[in-house]
Coordinates of C-alpha atoms in Angstrom, one line a residue:
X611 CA 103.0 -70.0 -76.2
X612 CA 101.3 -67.0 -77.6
X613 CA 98.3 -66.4 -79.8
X614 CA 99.1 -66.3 -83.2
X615 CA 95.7 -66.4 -85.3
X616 CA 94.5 -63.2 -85.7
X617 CA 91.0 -62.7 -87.6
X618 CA 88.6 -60.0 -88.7
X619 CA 85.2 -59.7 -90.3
X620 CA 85.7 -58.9 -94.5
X621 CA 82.9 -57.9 -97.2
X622 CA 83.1 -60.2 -100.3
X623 CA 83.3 -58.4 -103.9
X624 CA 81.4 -61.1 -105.3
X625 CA 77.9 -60.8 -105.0
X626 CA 75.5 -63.5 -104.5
X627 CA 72.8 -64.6 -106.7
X628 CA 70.0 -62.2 -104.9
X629 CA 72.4 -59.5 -105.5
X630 CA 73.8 -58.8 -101.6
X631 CA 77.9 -59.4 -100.7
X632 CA 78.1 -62.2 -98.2
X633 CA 80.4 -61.8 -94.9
X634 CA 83.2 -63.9 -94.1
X635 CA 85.6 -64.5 -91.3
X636 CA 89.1 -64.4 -92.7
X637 CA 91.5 -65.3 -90.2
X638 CA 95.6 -64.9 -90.5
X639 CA 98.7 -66.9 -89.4
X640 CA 102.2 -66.3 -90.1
X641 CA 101.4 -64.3 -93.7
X642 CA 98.6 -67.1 -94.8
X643 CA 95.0 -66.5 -94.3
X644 CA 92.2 -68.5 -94.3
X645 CA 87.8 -68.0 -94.7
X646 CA 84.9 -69.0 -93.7
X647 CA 81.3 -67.2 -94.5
X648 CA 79.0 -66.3 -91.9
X649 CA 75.0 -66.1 -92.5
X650 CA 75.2 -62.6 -93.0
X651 CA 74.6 -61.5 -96.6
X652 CA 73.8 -57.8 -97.4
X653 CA 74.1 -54.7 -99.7
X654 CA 77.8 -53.6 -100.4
X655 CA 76.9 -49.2 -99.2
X656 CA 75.5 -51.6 -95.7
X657 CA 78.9 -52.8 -94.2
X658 CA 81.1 -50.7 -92.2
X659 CA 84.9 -51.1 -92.7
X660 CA 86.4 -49.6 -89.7
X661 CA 83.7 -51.5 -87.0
X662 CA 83.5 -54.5 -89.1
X663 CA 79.6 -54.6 -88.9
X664 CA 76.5 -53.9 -90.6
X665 CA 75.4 -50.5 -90.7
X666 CA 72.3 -48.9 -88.9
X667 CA 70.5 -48.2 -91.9
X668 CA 69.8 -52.1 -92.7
X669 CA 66.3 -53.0 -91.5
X670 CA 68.0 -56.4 -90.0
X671 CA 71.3 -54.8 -88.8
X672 CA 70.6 -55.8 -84.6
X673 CA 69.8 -59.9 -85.6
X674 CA 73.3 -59.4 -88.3
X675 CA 75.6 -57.6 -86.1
X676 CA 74.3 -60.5 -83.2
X677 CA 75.3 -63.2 -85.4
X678 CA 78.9 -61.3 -86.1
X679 CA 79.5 -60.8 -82.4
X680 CA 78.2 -64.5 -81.4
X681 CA 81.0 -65.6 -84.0
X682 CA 83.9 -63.0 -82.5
X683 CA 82.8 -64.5 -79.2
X684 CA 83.2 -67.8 -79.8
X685 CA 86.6 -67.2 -82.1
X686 CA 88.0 -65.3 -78.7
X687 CA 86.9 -68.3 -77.1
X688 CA 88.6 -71.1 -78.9
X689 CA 91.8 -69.3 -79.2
X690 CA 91.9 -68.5 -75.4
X691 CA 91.2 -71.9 -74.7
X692 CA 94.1 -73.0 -77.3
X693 CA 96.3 -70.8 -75.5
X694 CA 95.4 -71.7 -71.9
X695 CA 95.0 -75.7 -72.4
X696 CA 97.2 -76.7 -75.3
X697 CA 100.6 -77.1 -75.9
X698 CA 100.6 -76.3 -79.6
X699 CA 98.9 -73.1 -81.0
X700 CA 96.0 -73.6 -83.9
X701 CA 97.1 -73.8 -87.5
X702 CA 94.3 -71.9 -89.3
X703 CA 93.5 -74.9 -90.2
X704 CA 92.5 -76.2 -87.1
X705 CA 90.9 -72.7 -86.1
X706 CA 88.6 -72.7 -89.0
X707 CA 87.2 -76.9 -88.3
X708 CA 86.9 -75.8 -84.8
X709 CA 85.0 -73.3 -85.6
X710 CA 82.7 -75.1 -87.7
X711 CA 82.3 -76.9 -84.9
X712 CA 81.3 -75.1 -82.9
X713 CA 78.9 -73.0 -85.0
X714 CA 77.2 -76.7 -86.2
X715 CA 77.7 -79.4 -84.7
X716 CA 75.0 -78.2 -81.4
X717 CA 73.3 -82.0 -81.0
X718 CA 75.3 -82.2 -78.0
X719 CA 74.3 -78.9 -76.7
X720 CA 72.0 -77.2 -74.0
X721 CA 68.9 -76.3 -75.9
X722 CA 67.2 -74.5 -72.6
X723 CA 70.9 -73.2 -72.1
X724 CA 71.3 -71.3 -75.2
X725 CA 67.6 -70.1 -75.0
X726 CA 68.3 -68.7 -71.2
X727 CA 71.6 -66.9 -72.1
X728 CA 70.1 -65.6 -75.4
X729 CA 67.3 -64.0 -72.8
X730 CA 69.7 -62.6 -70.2
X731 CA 72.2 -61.2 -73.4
X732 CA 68.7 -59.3 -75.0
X733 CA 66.4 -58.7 -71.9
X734 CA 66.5 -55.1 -72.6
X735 CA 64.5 -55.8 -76.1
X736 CA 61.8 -57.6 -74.5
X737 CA 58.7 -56.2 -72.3
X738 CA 59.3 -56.8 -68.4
X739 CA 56.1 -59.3 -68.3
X740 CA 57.2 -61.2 -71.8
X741 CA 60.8 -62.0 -70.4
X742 CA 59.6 -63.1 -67.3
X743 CA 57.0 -64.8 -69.7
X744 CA 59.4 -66.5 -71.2
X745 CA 62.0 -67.2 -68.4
X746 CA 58.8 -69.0 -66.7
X747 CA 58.2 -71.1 -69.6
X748 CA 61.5 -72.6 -69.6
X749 CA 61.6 -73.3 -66.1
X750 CA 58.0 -75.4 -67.3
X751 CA 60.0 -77.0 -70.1
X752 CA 62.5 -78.5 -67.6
X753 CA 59.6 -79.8 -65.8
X754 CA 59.0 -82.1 -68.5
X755 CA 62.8 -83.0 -69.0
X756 CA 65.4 -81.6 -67.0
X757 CA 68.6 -81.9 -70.3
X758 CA 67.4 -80.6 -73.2
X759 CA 69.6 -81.0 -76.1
X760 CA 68.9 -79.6 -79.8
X761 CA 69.3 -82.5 -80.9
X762 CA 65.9 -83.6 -78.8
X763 CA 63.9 -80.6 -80.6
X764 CA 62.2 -82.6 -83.3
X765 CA 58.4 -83.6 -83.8
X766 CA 57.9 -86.1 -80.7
X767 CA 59.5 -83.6 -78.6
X768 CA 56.7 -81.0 -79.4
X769 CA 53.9 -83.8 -79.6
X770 CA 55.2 -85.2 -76.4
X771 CA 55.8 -82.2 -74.2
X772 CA 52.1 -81.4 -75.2
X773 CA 50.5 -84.3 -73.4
X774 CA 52.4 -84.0 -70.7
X775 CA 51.0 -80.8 -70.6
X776 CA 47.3 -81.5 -70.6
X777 CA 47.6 -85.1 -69.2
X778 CA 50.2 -84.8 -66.3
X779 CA 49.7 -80.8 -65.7
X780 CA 46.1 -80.7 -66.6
X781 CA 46.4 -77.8 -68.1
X782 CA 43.6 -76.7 -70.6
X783 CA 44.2 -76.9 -74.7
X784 CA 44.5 -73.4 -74.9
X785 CA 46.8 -73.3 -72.1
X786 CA 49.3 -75.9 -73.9
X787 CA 48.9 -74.6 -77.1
X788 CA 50.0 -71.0 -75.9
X789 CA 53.3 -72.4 -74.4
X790 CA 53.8 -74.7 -77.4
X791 CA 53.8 -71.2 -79.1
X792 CA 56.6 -70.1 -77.1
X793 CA 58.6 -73.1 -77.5
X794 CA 58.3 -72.3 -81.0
X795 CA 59.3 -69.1 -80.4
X796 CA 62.8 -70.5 -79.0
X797 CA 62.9 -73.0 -81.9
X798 CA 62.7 -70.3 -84.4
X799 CA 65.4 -68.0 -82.6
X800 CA 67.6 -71.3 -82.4
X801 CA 66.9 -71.5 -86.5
X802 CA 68.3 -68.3 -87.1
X803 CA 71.1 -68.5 -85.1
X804 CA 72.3 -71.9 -87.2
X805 CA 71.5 -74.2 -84.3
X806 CA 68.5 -75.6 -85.9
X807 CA 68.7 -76.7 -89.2
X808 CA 64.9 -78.5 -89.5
X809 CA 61.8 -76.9 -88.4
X810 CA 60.3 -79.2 -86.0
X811 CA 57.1 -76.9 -86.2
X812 CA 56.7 -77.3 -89.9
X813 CA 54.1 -80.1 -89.8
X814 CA 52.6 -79.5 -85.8
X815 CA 49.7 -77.5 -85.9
X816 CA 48.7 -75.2 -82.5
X817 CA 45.6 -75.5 -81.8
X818 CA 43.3 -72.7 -80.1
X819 CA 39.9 -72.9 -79.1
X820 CA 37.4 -70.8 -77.3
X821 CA 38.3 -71.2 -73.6
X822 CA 35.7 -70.4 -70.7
X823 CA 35.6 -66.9 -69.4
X824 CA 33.9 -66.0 -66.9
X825 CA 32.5 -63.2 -65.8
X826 CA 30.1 -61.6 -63.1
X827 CA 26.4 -60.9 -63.7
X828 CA 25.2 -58.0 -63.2
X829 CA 23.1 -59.1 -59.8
X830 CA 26.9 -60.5 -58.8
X831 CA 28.4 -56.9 -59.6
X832 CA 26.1 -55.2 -57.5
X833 CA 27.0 -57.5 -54.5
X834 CA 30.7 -56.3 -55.0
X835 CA 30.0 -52.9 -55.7
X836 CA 27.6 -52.8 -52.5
X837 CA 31.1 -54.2 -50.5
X838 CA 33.0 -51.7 -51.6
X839 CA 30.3 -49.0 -50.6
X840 CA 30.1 -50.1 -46.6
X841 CA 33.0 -49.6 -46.5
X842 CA 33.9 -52.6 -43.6
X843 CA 37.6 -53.3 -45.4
X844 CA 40.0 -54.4 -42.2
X845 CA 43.2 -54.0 -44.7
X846 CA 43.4 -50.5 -47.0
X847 CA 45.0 -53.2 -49.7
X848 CA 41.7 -55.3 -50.2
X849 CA 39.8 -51.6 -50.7
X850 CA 42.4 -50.9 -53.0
X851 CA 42.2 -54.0 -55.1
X852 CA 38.4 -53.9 -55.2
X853 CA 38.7 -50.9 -56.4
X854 CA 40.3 -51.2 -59.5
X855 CA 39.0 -54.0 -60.1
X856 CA 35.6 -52.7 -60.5
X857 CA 37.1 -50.1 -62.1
X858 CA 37.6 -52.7 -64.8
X859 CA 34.4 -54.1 -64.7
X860 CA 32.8 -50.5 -66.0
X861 CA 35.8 -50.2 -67.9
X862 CA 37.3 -53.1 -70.2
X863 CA 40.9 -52.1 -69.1
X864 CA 43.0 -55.1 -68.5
X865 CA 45.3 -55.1 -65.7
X866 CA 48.4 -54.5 -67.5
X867 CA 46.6 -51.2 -68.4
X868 CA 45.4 -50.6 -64.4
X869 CA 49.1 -50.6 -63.8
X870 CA 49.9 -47.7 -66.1
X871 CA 46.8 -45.8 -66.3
X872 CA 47.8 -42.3 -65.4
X873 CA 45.8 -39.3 -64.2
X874 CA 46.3 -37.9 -67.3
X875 CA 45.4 -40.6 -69.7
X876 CA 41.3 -39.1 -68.1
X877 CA 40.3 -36.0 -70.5
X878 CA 37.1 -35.0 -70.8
X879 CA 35.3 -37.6 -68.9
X880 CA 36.6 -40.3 -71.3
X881 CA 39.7 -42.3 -70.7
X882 CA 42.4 -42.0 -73.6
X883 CA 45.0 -44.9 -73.6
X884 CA 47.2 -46.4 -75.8
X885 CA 47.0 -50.2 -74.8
X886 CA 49.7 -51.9 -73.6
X887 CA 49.2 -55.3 -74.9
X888 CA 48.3 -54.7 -78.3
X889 CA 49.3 -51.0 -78.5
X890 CA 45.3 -49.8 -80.0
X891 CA 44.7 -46.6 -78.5
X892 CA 41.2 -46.5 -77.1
X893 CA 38.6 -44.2 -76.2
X894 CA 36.3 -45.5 -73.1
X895 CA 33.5 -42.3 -71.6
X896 CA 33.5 -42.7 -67.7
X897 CA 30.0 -43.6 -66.6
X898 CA 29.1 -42.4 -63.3
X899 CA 29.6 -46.0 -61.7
X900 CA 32.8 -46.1 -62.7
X901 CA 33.9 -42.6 -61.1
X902 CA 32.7 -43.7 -58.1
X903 CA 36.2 -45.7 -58.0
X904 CA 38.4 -43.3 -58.7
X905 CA 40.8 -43.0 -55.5
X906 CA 41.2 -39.5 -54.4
X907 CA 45.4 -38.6 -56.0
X908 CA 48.1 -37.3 -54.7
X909 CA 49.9 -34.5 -56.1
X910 CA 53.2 -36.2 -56.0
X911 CA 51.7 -39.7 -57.8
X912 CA 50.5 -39.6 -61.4
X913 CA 49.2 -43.2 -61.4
X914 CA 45.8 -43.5 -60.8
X915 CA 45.8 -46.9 -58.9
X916 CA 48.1 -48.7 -56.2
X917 CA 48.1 -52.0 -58.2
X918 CA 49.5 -55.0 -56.7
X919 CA 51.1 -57.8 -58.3
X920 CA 48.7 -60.3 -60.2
X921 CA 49.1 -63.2 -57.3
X922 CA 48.2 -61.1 -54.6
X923 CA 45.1 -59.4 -56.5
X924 CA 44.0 -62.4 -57.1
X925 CA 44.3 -63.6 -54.0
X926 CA 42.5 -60.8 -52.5
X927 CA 39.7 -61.2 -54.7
X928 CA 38.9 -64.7 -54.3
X929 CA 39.1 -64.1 -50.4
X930 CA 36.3 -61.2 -50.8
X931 CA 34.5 -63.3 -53.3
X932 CA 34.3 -66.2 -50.7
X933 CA 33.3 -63.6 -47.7
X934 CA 30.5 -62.1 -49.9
X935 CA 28.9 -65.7 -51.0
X936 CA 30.1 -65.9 -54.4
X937 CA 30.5 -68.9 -56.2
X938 CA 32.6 -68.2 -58.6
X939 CA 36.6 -68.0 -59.2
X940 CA 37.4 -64.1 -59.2
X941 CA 40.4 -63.0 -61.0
X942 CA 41.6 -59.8 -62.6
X943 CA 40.9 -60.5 -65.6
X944 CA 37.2 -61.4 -64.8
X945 CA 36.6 -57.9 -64.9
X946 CA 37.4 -57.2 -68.6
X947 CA 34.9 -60.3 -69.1
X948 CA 32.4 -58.7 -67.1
X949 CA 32.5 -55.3 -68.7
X950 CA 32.2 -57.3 -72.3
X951 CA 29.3 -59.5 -71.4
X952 CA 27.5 -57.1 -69.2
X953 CA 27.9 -54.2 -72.1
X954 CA 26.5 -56.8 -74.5
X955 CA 23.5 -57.8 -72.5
X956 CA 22.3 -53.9 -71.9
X957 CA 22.1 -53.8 -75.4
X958 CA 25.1 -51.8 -76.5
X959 CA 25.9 -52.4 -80.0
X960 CA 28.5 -55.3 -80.5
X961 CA 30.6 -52.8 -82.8
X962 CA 30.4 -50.6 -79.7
X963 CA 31.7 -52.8 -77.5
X964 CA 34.2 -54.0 -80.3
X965 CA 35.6 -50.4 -80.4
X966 CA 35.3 -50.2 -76.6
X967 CA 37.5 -53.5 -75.4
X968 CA 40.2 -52.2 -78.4
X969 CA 39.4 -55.6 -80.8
X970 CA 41.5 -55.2 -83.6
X971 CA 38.6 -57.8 -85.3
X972 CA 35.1 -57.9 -84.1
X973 CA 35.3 -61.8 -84.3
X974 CA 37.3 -61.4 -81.0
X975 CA 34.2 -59.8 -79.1
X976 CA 31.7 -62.5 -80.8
X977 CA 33.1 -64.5 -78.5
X978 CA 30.8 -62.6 -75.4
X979 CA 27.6 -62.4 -78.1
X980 CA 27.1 -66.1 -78.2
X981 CA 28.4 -65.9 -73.6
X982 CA 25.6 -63.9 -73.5
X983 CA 23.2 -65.8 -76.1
X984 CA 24.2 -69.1 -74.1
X985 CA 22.8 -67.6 -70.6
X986 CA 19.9 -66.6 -71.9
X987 CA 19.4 -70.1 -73.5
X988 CA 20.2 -71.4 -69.9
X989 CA 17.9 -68.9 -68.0
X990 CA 14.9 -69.8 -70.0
X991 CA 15.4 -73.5 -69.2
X992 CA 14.3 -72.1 -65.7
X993 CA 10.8 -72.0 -67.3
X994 CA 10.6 -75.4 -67.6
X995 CA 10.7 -76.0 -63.7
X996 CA 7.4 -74.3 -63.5
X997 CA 4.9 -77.2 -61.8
X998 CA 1.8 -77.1 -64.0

């Protein structure tokens, strides 16, 4: 038996009523032919005859040209399968409702499946740490329910999976609500794709509120820096982390920035970096404290700092925090915390500090005004233990 469907991707010459061509599958048997449309609607001057996809110059051309090839893979599929399994080859038909089929009918597929495959098929678009992001919060989702169909995604799904969140995880609202954001993120890729037809999202609000953050005082900063000074490390890596750390403190940077922060992002005493999470370039002056952890570089290393993964500077930092008599949970990004607060309570300007920590909105920083108005409040109360 041999495959006789053939196919290809054609441009309609009737437009639609926003004025774009929509794109259709038009498969051939034996002289006949048959269509079916795709998603894909664009400008006529946008379609390219000879590779049967959209052209670079449209601003949606990667998320068209997927569709078109998830389509092409799937027809492949379905008429290698017909040719491998069955005894009769497709009538077009046949080919067409199967591929309807296959294209709609998804209730009684892999939600989390899709989602990985669509990950591993487009890792190259997303930053290392936001796949690995993402990859982590599907291996949460399957936690909470190891089969995941799309047929499941709906509003109880999403109310459900966020109590078992903060009820059987204990996680923190903000800590739910940030991976309800990325299930929605999957949800909405799923919607584009045609495997969703309902957003589930539509009526679930996400909520956010101010979280904790801590931070070191200033009498707390001095103990570490003091640490650091003597100089009685028994491992080069917990110098190297407490290093950069404090580096932070006098800093702002975040540790995704410590990673890339390069010898010659320092000019003129001030650092000059382009942020990596929110891509804000940013203008810091060194102070003299914060020189003083500045590891001597070598010629052949542009990076500034030997930073080790988040788990084991953590780690590292809690094990010094414990040795020194702090009482307080020491992470990474205590430092930018510390730097915020402590700025803040010397009396630099809020705007300053604004400008400083790379805010895109000032509301973000006067989050550490009322930190810092809240341990004053708490530090007066010490007043009251006075004996008369």
């Amino acid at each position: 038996m041999s495959i006789q469907i053939s196919y290809r991707f054609v441009i309609k010459k009737e437009k639609n009523k926003q004025g774009l061509f929509p794109i259709y599958l038009r498969a051939f048997l034996k002289g006949k032919k048959i269509e079916t449309a795709t998603p894909v609607t664009i400008p006529f001057r946008d379609w390219s005859l000879r590779k049967q996809r959209v052209k670079n110059n449209n601003k949606n051309h990667e998320r068209y040209n997927m569709i078109l090839d998830a389509i092409d893979k799937k027809s492949i599929t379905l008429l290698v399968h017909n040719f491998i399994n069955e005894e009769f080859p497709l009538t077009l038909v046949q080919f067409k409702d199967r591929l309807l089929s296959i294209n709609h009918n998804s209730a009684g597929k892999s939600f989390t499946d899709y989602i990985l495959n669509y990950l591993e098929e487009n890792k190259v678009k997303f930053k290392v740490e936001t796949w690995f992001g993402y990859k982590s919060q599907i291996s949460k989702i399957l936690k909470f329910k190891k089969e995941i169909y799309f047929s499941d995604i709906n509003e109880k799904f999403i109310n459900d999976y966020r109590q078992y969140m903060l009820n059987t995880l204990s996680n923190n609202e903000n800590t739910a609500s940030k991976s309800l954001r990325v299930l929605r993120t999957f949800v909405n890729i799923s919607i584009r794709f045609g495997y969703i037809k309902d957003n589930p999202f539509q009526y679930t609000s996400i909520k956010k509120v101010d979280g904790k953050r801590d931070f070191l005082s200033i009498e707390e900063l001095n103990k570490l820096d003091e640490y650091y000074l003597n100089d009685n490390f028994s491992k080069t890596i917990d110098k190297e982390i407490l290093g950069y750390f404090l580096f932070a403190c006098y800093t702002g940077l975040r540790y995704s920035d410590l990673k890339t922060f390069s010898i010659n992002s320092i000019v003129n005493d001030s650092i000059h970096l382009r942020m990596h999470k929110t891509g804000y370039l940013v203008n810091i002056p060194l102070t003299k404290k914060a020189k003083i952890f500045i590891p001597k570089i070598s010629s052949d290393n542009d990076f500034v700092f030997r930073v080790y993964c988040n788990k084991v500077t953590n780690r590292v930092l809690k094990n010094i925090g414990i040795k020194i008599g702090l009482n307080k949970k020491i992470t990474c990004h205590v430092a930018r915390h510390t730097f915020a607060t402590v700025s803040i309570s010397l009396g630099i300007p809020i705007e300053v500090v604004s400008k400083l920590l790379g805010h895109t909105s000032i509301r973000t920083t006067q989050v550490y005004a009322k930190i810092v108005d809240t341990v004053k409040i708490k530090e007066m109360q010490k007043w009251d233990n006075l004996k008369n």
